[in-house]
Amino acid sequence: MKQQNNIEEKIGFDKIRAMVKKECSNALAQRMADQMGFCNDYDRITLQLRQTDELREILLMENAFPSQDFTDFSELLPTFNVLGTVIELPALFDLKTSLRTIGECLRFFASHTDDEKYPTLRARAAEIFFDDDVLSLCNRIVDDRGEMYDTASDTLHDIRRQINLKHNDIDRRISQTLAHAKREGWAPENAEVTFRNGRMVIPMLDTHRRKIKGLIHDESATRQTAYLEPAEVVELNNDLRELEFAEQHEIHKILLNFTDAIRPKIPTLMEAYRFLAEIDFVRAKARTAIALNAFVPNVVKTQKMIWYGARHPLLQISLQQQHKEIVPFNLEMNDDTHVMIISGPNSGGKSVCLKAIALLQYMLQSGMPVTAKSTSEFGIFDKLFIDIGDQQSIENDLSTYSSHLYNMKHLLAMADSRTLFFIDEMGSGTEPGIGGAIAEAVLETLYRKEAWGVVTTHYANLKLMADRLPKITNAAMLFDTDKMQPLFQLSAKHPGSSFAFEIAHNIGLPDEVLRSAEEKIGTGMLNFEQQLQQIEVEKLELKRQQTEFQVADDFLNEVIEKYTRLSETLETQKHKILSDARHEAKQIIREANKAVEQTIADIKKAQAEKEETKRLRKELESKGQELDSQQQKADTARRQSAKKVKKTPAETPAAIDNSPIKVGDIVGIDGQETLCQVMELKGNKAVVESGSIRMTVNTALLHKTLKTKLPERRKQDSQSRFQSIYDDLNRKRADFSPTLDLRGRRVAEALEMIEKHIDEAKLLSERELRLLHGTGYGILKTAIREYLRNSRDVRSFRPERLELGGEGITVVELR
């Protein structure tokens, strides 16, 4: 689709394209980078993203993928269709090395058919027919240094053999001649054979230049030395030159035959080189993604922007060079929110944030990974519109504000429910009241068209639109009022203050000027700005309290669960103790009866002899003492067990007062022993407080007591109980580590440890864990990731970055 002419320069995508193009080593791939741009075809976008993500993984994890010789032949190959055209030897060498790269790429993807890795790239590679005959022919003709083999043809082999013989003959003859000249004193003692005009010559003293027959090719600057080619060598050199001409003719013939041989194969070769350029282009995008620490997010067909940890890629590079950290931001725009109005102080990062959102969306719809967490969700928009910066035009007689209005006209004409627009400093450039009114009217029209967008502004009337239009939301760039400097943090759901007076005071503008400005602007606007600041402060405080209560509530639930399990265990022990006691009692009674019956029988047998009766009575008393001892031991054991389940006795119920309940009364809750104090009455509801807990209860469930204050002991118990909770929580947080080492563990043991670790992390509000399992044979890693895939507590998981452990560590993000 047609976009604004300079949109890429405005948002910085031209610099992203330059980074990709720099990574391309193939001329066709560089042209692909030049053509890379905004696309609204979901299938095409997701295919390009998957290909880039797969090649990113290959670069990080594989060693067998080729990394050089991605030479482009897409322009040279068509020229060989003309009969008589001959490929040059350097081009033949490049053809050989690039064909080898193509073959290596295809073999790499074919080797991963069984493990089903890199599916999109494998599917593309499967479409390519690679003719091994062409590469084999190249290998027979040219070596790995780019020289033609002597064996490329029989004729060439014979010619080069003769050339070598002729060289040897010339070397021998000229060496003999030089040695003779030195002996005769015709040549300097240190003279050596040299070259002039491509011929081998010997240096001769000028006074003896006629002593040896031959051709003079040169003389020294002092004219004391002449460079002579002996006559007997001249003929040999002529023969050598003829052999060299024959060699070149044979080489041309071999290259001509090669060109004729590959001519029918040019269409398939063109497809192969198109594939090579695509791989080089995708590889360049993957390298750029690695450099930017960019990832492929979840892409959906609908319009949606749920981003986590988003960063402006160009700002990130700039800050890294300055050894500074970038501040990431989150963004949420869905069916409930179509337009976001960002406000805040000057130089607070509003425009940078707007450009970051525009750039990341443009990158994604150009098939590039984005600098945001992989758990982010990106929707697809049909049209992108941006209005940023000073666009005044002398040629078209447009002022800055006129150019903005022209852009608004264009936007209103094209906008629909699949349009995403970005407007910086909306309404500025003219009289504020009129500019703000026009901006509000434009935004209302875009709202009715259900367009999506992000705008920045200082105008209060635009900020207030979020109160009456449900799908418009405010966002603020935060400002540190203590240090009087921007925080560059995007905070959603509330408008931001311009902090103009604070910044002016911090800069050092005279106080009398500021006081005069305050009087001129009136208290209404100042109060509005102060209320914005106060709302932000209160929101942060409420968020902090909510977090504390949530943590305490989670911990209390854990304590209640532990108490319930303990209560069930103690109840089971109680029944067992009573059962054992009943069994012991029955056993004692049986033994006592048995002893009595035995004594009676013995007395009868002894016919009630006096001495025998006394003896039997003593035995019976002894047996009774033994049974008493057993009973005492059983009682002691029961008492010790009972101490373990003994509970604190309940307090005496407070006397009830039937008079109406009012603020300050001490009341009880039906079915509960705890007493509370009434803090506030709201109709049939009462806000009651007990210790540090405050709750709202229906008054029908309350009964007033005669007590005038809460029992001191209960307050202390309540405080100590919750203090104990917070102490326990702090200890857990201090001892907790997000990294769990599972190396050497069995699968069952490791999964049990992970379950416990996730439970503790959720209790402490941790959202990211690192599971260190190593690589090994991959059994433990596979089992862990299968468990995480089926866990309802896990939002997503991924391997750690290569430099931090790679596949040996799994990073888990919790819900």
XYZ file of N, CA, C and O in Angstrom, residues 342-407:
264
model
N -0.643 10.817 25.293
C 0.522 10.884 26.172
C 0.823 12.342 26.489
O 0.949 13.174 25.589
N 0.912 12.649 27.759
C 1.258 14.001 28.192
C 2.381 13.915 29.212
O 2.715 12.835 29.702
N 2.935 15.064 29.553
C 4.045 15.080 30.500
C 4.956 16.258 30.237
O 4.689 17.103 29.374
N 6.072 16.342 30.957
C 6.955 17.505 30.858
C 7.700 17.562 29.534
O 7.857 16.550 28.840
N 8.163 18.773 29.184
C 9.034 18.922 28.022
C 10.333 18.159 28.268
O 10.840 18.094 29.396
N 10.875 17.574 27.199
C 12.097 16.760 27.273
C 11.913 15.564 28.196
O 12.878 15.017 28.719
N 10.654 15.152 28.381
C 10.380 14.006 29.242
C 10.299 12.690 28.495
O 10.120 11.643 29.105
N 10.380 12.733 27.165
C 10.394 11.508 26.376
C 9.102 11.191 25.656
O 8.944 10.077 25.134
N 8.161 12.160 25.573
C 6.885 11.887 24.907
C 7.101 11.549 23.434
O 6.594 10.537 22.933
N 7.829 12.411 22.733
C 8.037 12.202 21.295
C 8.854 10.947 21.037
O 8.584 10.201 20.081
N 9.847 10.678 21.875
C 10.667 9.473 21.713
C 9.809 8.235 21.908
O 9.931 7.247 21.162
N 8.928 8.273 22.900
C 8.034 7.141 23.150
C 7.104 6.932 21.958
O 6.896 5.795 21.518
N 6.546 8.014 21.434
C 5.663 7.905 20.274
C 6.403 7.315 19.075
O 5.900 6.423 18.380
N 7.624 7.805 18.826
C 8.411 7.279 17.710
C 8.781 5.820 17.931
O 8.845 5.039 16.973
N 9.046 5.443 19.190
C 9.381 4.046 19.490
C 8.210 3.134 19.139
O 8.392 2.064 18.535
N 6.988 3.546 19.514
C 5.804 2.732 19.214
C 5.630 2.617 17.702
O 5.389 1.522 17.169
N 5.761 3.748 16.994
C 5.611 3.735 15.541
C 6.685 2.876 14.881
O 6.404 2.084 13.965
N 7.932 3.006 15.340
C 9.035 2.258 14.735
C 8.883 0.759 14.950
O 9.078 -0.038 14.025
N 8.522 0.348 16.162
C 8.384 -1.085 16.435
C 7.248 -1.690 15.614
O 7.381 -2.810 15.093
N 6.123 -0.978 15.494
C 5.023 -1.499 14.679
C 5.438 -1.590 13.211
O 5.129 -2.561 12.523
N 6.177 -0.589 12.739
C 6.638 -0.584 11.340
C 7.654 -1.712 11.115
O 7.624 -2.379 10.076
N 8.556 -1.917 12.077
C 9.524 -3.005 11.964
C 8.824 -4.346 11.858
O 9.167 -5.183 11.010
N 7.850 -4.577 12.734
C 7.149 -5.857 12.720
C 6.458 -6.079 11.374
O 6.570 -7.153 10.791
N 5.773 -5.056 10.854
C 5.050 -5.227 9.602
C 5.971 -5.141 8.383
O 5.506 -5.236 7.250
N 7.270 -5.001 8.629
C 8.284 -5.129 7.579
C 9.017 -6.460 7.688
O 9.989 -6.700 6.964
N 8.565 -7.318 8.604
C 9.167 -8.641 8.756
C 10.389 -8.671 9.645
O 11.173 -9.626 9.574
N 10.564 -7.646 10.501
C 11.726 -7.585 11.386
C 11.330 -7.928 12.820
O 10.274 -7.499 13.287
N 12.148 -8.697 13.552
C 11.931 -8.859 14.993
C 11.976 -7.498 15.685
O 12.584 -6.543 15.164
N 11.352 -7.401 16.850
C 11.212 -6.111 17.530
C 11.888 -6.160 18.890
O 12.053 -7.224 19.500
N 12.258 -4.978 19.375
C 12.907 -4.872 20.684
C 11.840 -4.813 21.773
O 11.568 -3.774 22.367
N 11.210 -5.953 22.007
C 10.217 -6.127 23.059
C 10.249 -7.595 23.457
O 10.806 -8.442 22.739
N 9.660 -7.914 24.603
C 9.646 -9.302 25.059
C 8.847 -10.167 24.089
O 7.880 -9.721 23.486
N 9.256 -11.433 23.987
C 8.598 -12.340 23.047
C 7.168 -12.647 23.452
O 6.387 -13.154 22.643
N 6.785 -12.356 24.696
C 5.410 -12.587 25.144
C 4.466 -11.466 24.722
O 3.260 -11.551 24.960
N 4.994 -10.419 24.106
C 4.160 -9.308 23.651
C 3.247 -9.767 22.515
O 3.535 -10.743 21.819
N 2.143 -9.037 22.329
C 1.207 -9.313 21.238
C 1.139 -8.102 20.312
O 0.886 -6.988 20.761
N 1.375 -8.347 19.028
C 1.327 -7.301 18.012
C 0.209 -7.625 17.027
O 0.149 -8.740 16.494
N -0.672 -6.661 16.798
C -1.692 -6.809 15.777
C -1.213 -6.265 14.439
O -0.129 -5.692 14.328
N -2.026 -6.437 13.399
C -1.687 -5.996 12.047
C -2.646 -4.880 11.638
O -3.867 -5.019 11.761
N -2.078 -3.783 11.159
C -2.874 -2.649 10.694
C -2.694 -2.507 9.181
O -1.626 -2.805 8.636
N -3.755 -2.024 8.532
C -3.693 -1.859 7.073
C -2.946 -0.595 6.668
O -2.248 -0.567 5.661
N -3.117 0.471 7.466
C -2.525 1.767 7.102
C -1.845 2.379 8.323
O -2.328 2.241 9.443
N -0.726 3.028 8.044
C 0.040 3.701 9.097
C 0.201 5.165 8.698
O 0.586 5.464 7.558
N -0.093 6.062 9.632
C 0.011 7.495 9.356
C 0.782 8.147 10.494
O 0.597 7.805 11.665
N 1.653 9.110 10.139
C 2.436 9.776 11.175
C 2.578 11.260 10.862
O 2.735 11.648 9.694
N 2.448 12.075 11.897
C 2.602 13.531 11.765
C 3.547 13.986 12.877
O 3.147 14.145 14.025
N 4.813 14.137 12.521
C 5.851 14.471 13.492
C 6.712 15.585 12.927
O 7.095 15.554 11.752
N 7.060 16.549 13.763
C 8.081 17.520 13.414
C 7.587 18.662 12.553
O 6.418 18.772 12.184
N 8.532 19.530 12.228
C 8.274 20.739 11.438
C 8.267 20.372 9.959
O 9.264 19.906 9.423
N 7.127 20.548 9.294
C 7.007 20.170 7.893
C 6.666 21.373 7.016
O 5.985 21.234 6.005
N 7.101 22.552 7.410
C 6.793 23.720 6.592
C 7.499 23.616 5.241
O 8.567 23.030 5.125
N 6.867 24.170 4.210
C 7.372 24.045 2.839
C 7.337 25.404 2.163
O 6.276 26.005 2.001
N 8.518 25.914 1.765
C 8.586 27.172 1.035
C 8.022 26.993 -0.369
O 7.309 27.858 -0.902
N 8.303 25.821 -0.990
C 7.846 25.589 -2.350
C 6.321 25.588 -2.426
O 5.721 26.130 -3.356
N 5.673 24.968 -1.436
C 4.217 24.867 -1.460
C 3.536 25.949 -0.633
O 2.318 25.894 -0.417
N 4.313 26.904 -0.135
C 3.779 28.025 0.633
C 2.977 27.524 1.841
O 1.849 27.939 2.096
N 3.569 26.561 2.585
C 2.912 25.992 3.763
C 3.688 26.361 5.013
O 4.903 26.146 5.078
N 3.000 26.890 6.011
C 3.610 27.109 7.317
C 3.613 25.789 8.074
O 3.055 24.783 7.624
N 4.241 25.810 9.276
C 4.274 24.599 10.097
C 2.866 24.125 10.422
O 2.532 22.948 10.247
N 2.004 25.060 10.886
C 0.656 24.653 11.273
C -0.173 24.269 10.051
O -0.979 23.335 10.097
N 0.046 24.952 8.934
C -0.685 24.607 7.715
C -0.341 23.187 7.269
O -1.208 22.442 6.804
N 0.913 22.829 7.407
C 1.306 21.471 7.028
C 0.649 20.443 7.937
O 0.244 19.363 7.482
N 0.521 20.765 9.237
C -0.184 19.866 10.151
C -1.643 19.713 9.725
O -2.188 18.596 9.715
N -2.297 20.809 9.370
C -3.697 20.747 8.959
C -3.839 19.950 7.661
O -4.812 19.197 7.491
N -2.886 20.113 6.764
C -2.918 19.341 5.524
C -2.830 17.839 5.834
O -3.530 17.014 5.247
N -1.959 17.495 6.774
C -1.832 16.089 7.179
C -3.115 15.583 7.825
O -3.524 14.437 7.625
